[in-house]
Amino acid sequence: MALKNKLGLEGLAFQYEEERISKRKAKRLYDERVLDTLEAGSYSALQAIHRWLFEDIYDFSGETRTLNIAKGNFRFASALYLPEALQQISAMPQDTFDRILAKYIEMNIAHPFPEGNGRATRIWLDMILKKELGQVIDWSRVDPEEYLSAMERSPVRDTELRLLLKAALTADTENRTVFMHSIDASYRYEGLAHYRTEDV
Ligand SMILES: Nc1ncnc2c1ncn2[C@@H]1O[C@H](COP(=O)(O)OP(=O)(O)O)[C@@H](O)[C@H]1O
Ligand SMILES: [Mg+2]
């Protein structure tokens, strides 16, 4: 990513350090039980996760973007309406798997940060699933290509994503290995697989 960063690095050197530093923070998220202090499903929880992961890397960690962004053919929510949209998404119900998925899809459409949305929002999703359903997604069981194509499809039709993620649910919510392998998988979707979370 060509975004300004605090590391004074660019290219592959930046990518590796971004992965290493934020994966180390992800591990601490689990070990220090940071998520227990946040309100599952709120935008403020997502901001806190994003800030926690990326505060040593990006100036904008945890802060709602003010510029418009797109990926492929898809334009994420207009920065102009973002604050209001995020309040509405925070207030969406989360009492069933289908409602939680709908909320996750809306949060992806919002894409509140310039970078790091995918990784932060997957942790945010698991936090909701754990609190409301006593389950999390074992992301190591979610195929990267299927996942990305289901996400691209999700603003129009959510069937693929729903089936894909439902099949990877586990009640093993306190398993540190599952957590770390999920982080590795989550980074792999973004092309980041230079380090293993357990090694950083
Ligand atoms: N065309 C698309 N339409 C909708 N969502 C997408 C699209 N492409 C990618 N995504 C979602 O955006 C995420 C990547 O967002 P990004 O801010 O780059 O996060 P990260 O920095 O963690 O990679 C992907 O993991 C996926 O969930
Ligand atoms: Mg990215």
mmCIF file of N, CA and C in Angstrom, residues 6 17-18 43 67 74 77 87 92 117 140 144 150-151 163 172 175 177 184:
data_model
loop_
_atom_site.group_PDB
_atom_site.id
_atom_site.type_symbol
_atom_site.label_atom_id
_atom_site.label_comp_id
_atom_site.label_asym_id
_atom_site.label_seq_id
_atom_site.Cartn_x
_atom_site.Cartn_y
_atom_site.Cartn_z
ATOM 1 N N LYS A 6 4.155 5.202 9.543
ATOM 2 C CA LYS A 6 5.057 5.674 10.590
ATOM 3 C C LYS A 6 6.392 4.943 10.600
ATOM 4 N N GLU A 17 7.010 -5.567 7.660
ATOM 5 C CA GLU A 17 6.971 -4.987 9.003
ATOM 6 C C GLU A 17 5.545 -4.719 9.462
ATOM 7 N N GLU A 18 4.709 -4.281 8.537
ATOM 8 C CA GLU A 18 3.295 -4.039 8.859
ATOM 9 C C GLU A 18 2.681 -5.350 9.344
ATOM 10 N N TYR A 43 -19.493 0.304 16.713
ATOM 11 C CA TYR A 43 -18.418 0.856 15.885
ATOM 12 C C TYR A 43 -17.230 1.226 16.764
ATOM 13 N N LEU A 67 -11.923 10.363 3.100
ATOM 14 C CA LEU A 67 -11.830 10.273 1.638
ATOM 15 C C LEU A 67 -12.618 9.067 1.149
ATOM 16 N N PHE A 74 -16.042 -1.825 -6.921
ATOM 17 C CA PHE A 74 -16.950 -1.453 -5.838
ATOM 18 C C PHE A 74 -16.472 -0.207 -5.088
ATOM 19 N N ALA A 77 -18.845 3.032 1.053
ATOM 20 C CA ALA A 77 -19.744 4.124 1.441
ATOM 21 C C ALA A 77 -19.065 5.485 1.305
ATOM 22 N N GLN A 87 -23.220 4.864 12.800
ATOM 23 C CA GLN A 87 -24.129 4.831 13.955
ATOM 24 C C GLN A 87 -25.277 3.859 13.693
ATOM 25 N N MET A 92 -27.630 -1.967 14.523
ATOM 26 C CA MET A 92 -28.301 -3.120 13.892
ATOM 27 C C MET A 92 -28.372 -4.290 14.867
ATOM 28 N N ASN A 117 -9.228 -2.657 7.035
ATOM 29 C CA ASN A 117 -10.641 -2.980 7.323
ATOM 30 C C ASN A 117 -10.877 -4.482 7.408
ATOM 31 N N SER A 140 -9.235 -20.560 9.426
ATOM 32 C CA SER A 140 -8.302 -21.445 8.710
ATOM 33 C C SER A 140 -9.073 -22.449 7.850
ATOM 34 N N PRO A 144 -9.424 -18.914 0.898
ATOM 35 C CA PRO A 144 -9.191 -17.505 0.540
ATOM 36 C C PRO A 144 -9.930 -17.048 -0.717
ATOM 37 N N ALA A 150 -16.903 -14.289 -2.319
ATOM 38 C CA ALA A 150 -18.160 -14.116 -1.570
ATOM 39 C C ALA A 150 -18.285 -12.697 -1.003
ATOM 40 N N MET A 151 -17.167 -12.108 -0.585
ATOM 41 C CA MET A 151 -17.212 -10.721 -0.089
ATOM 42 C C MET A 151 -17.536 -9.749 -1.220
ATOM 43 N N LEU A 163 -23.238 -19.209 3.603
ATOM 44 C CA LEU A 163 -22.948 -20.645 3.598
ATOM 45 C C LEU A 163 -21.488 -20.915 3.966
ATOM 46 N N ASP A 172 -15.335 -23.737 19.788
ATOM 47 C CA ASP A 172 -14.031 -23.736 20.469
ATOM 48 C C ASP A 172 -13.522 -22.301 20.628
ATOM 49 N N ASN A 175 -9.877 -21.289 22.379
ATOM 50 C CA ASN A 175 -8.697 -22.025 21.921
ATOM 51 C C ASN A 175 -7.683 -21.071 21.273
ATOM 52 N N THR A 177 -4.864 -21.594 19.847
ATOM 53 C CA THR A 177 -4.349 -22.041 18.546
ATOM 54 C C THR A 177 -5.333 -21.702 17.428
ATOM 55 N N ASP A 184 -3.732 -15.843 11.080
ATOM 56 C CA ASP A 184 -2.895 -16.168 9.915
ATOM 57 C C ASP A 184 -3.738 -16.230 8.642
#
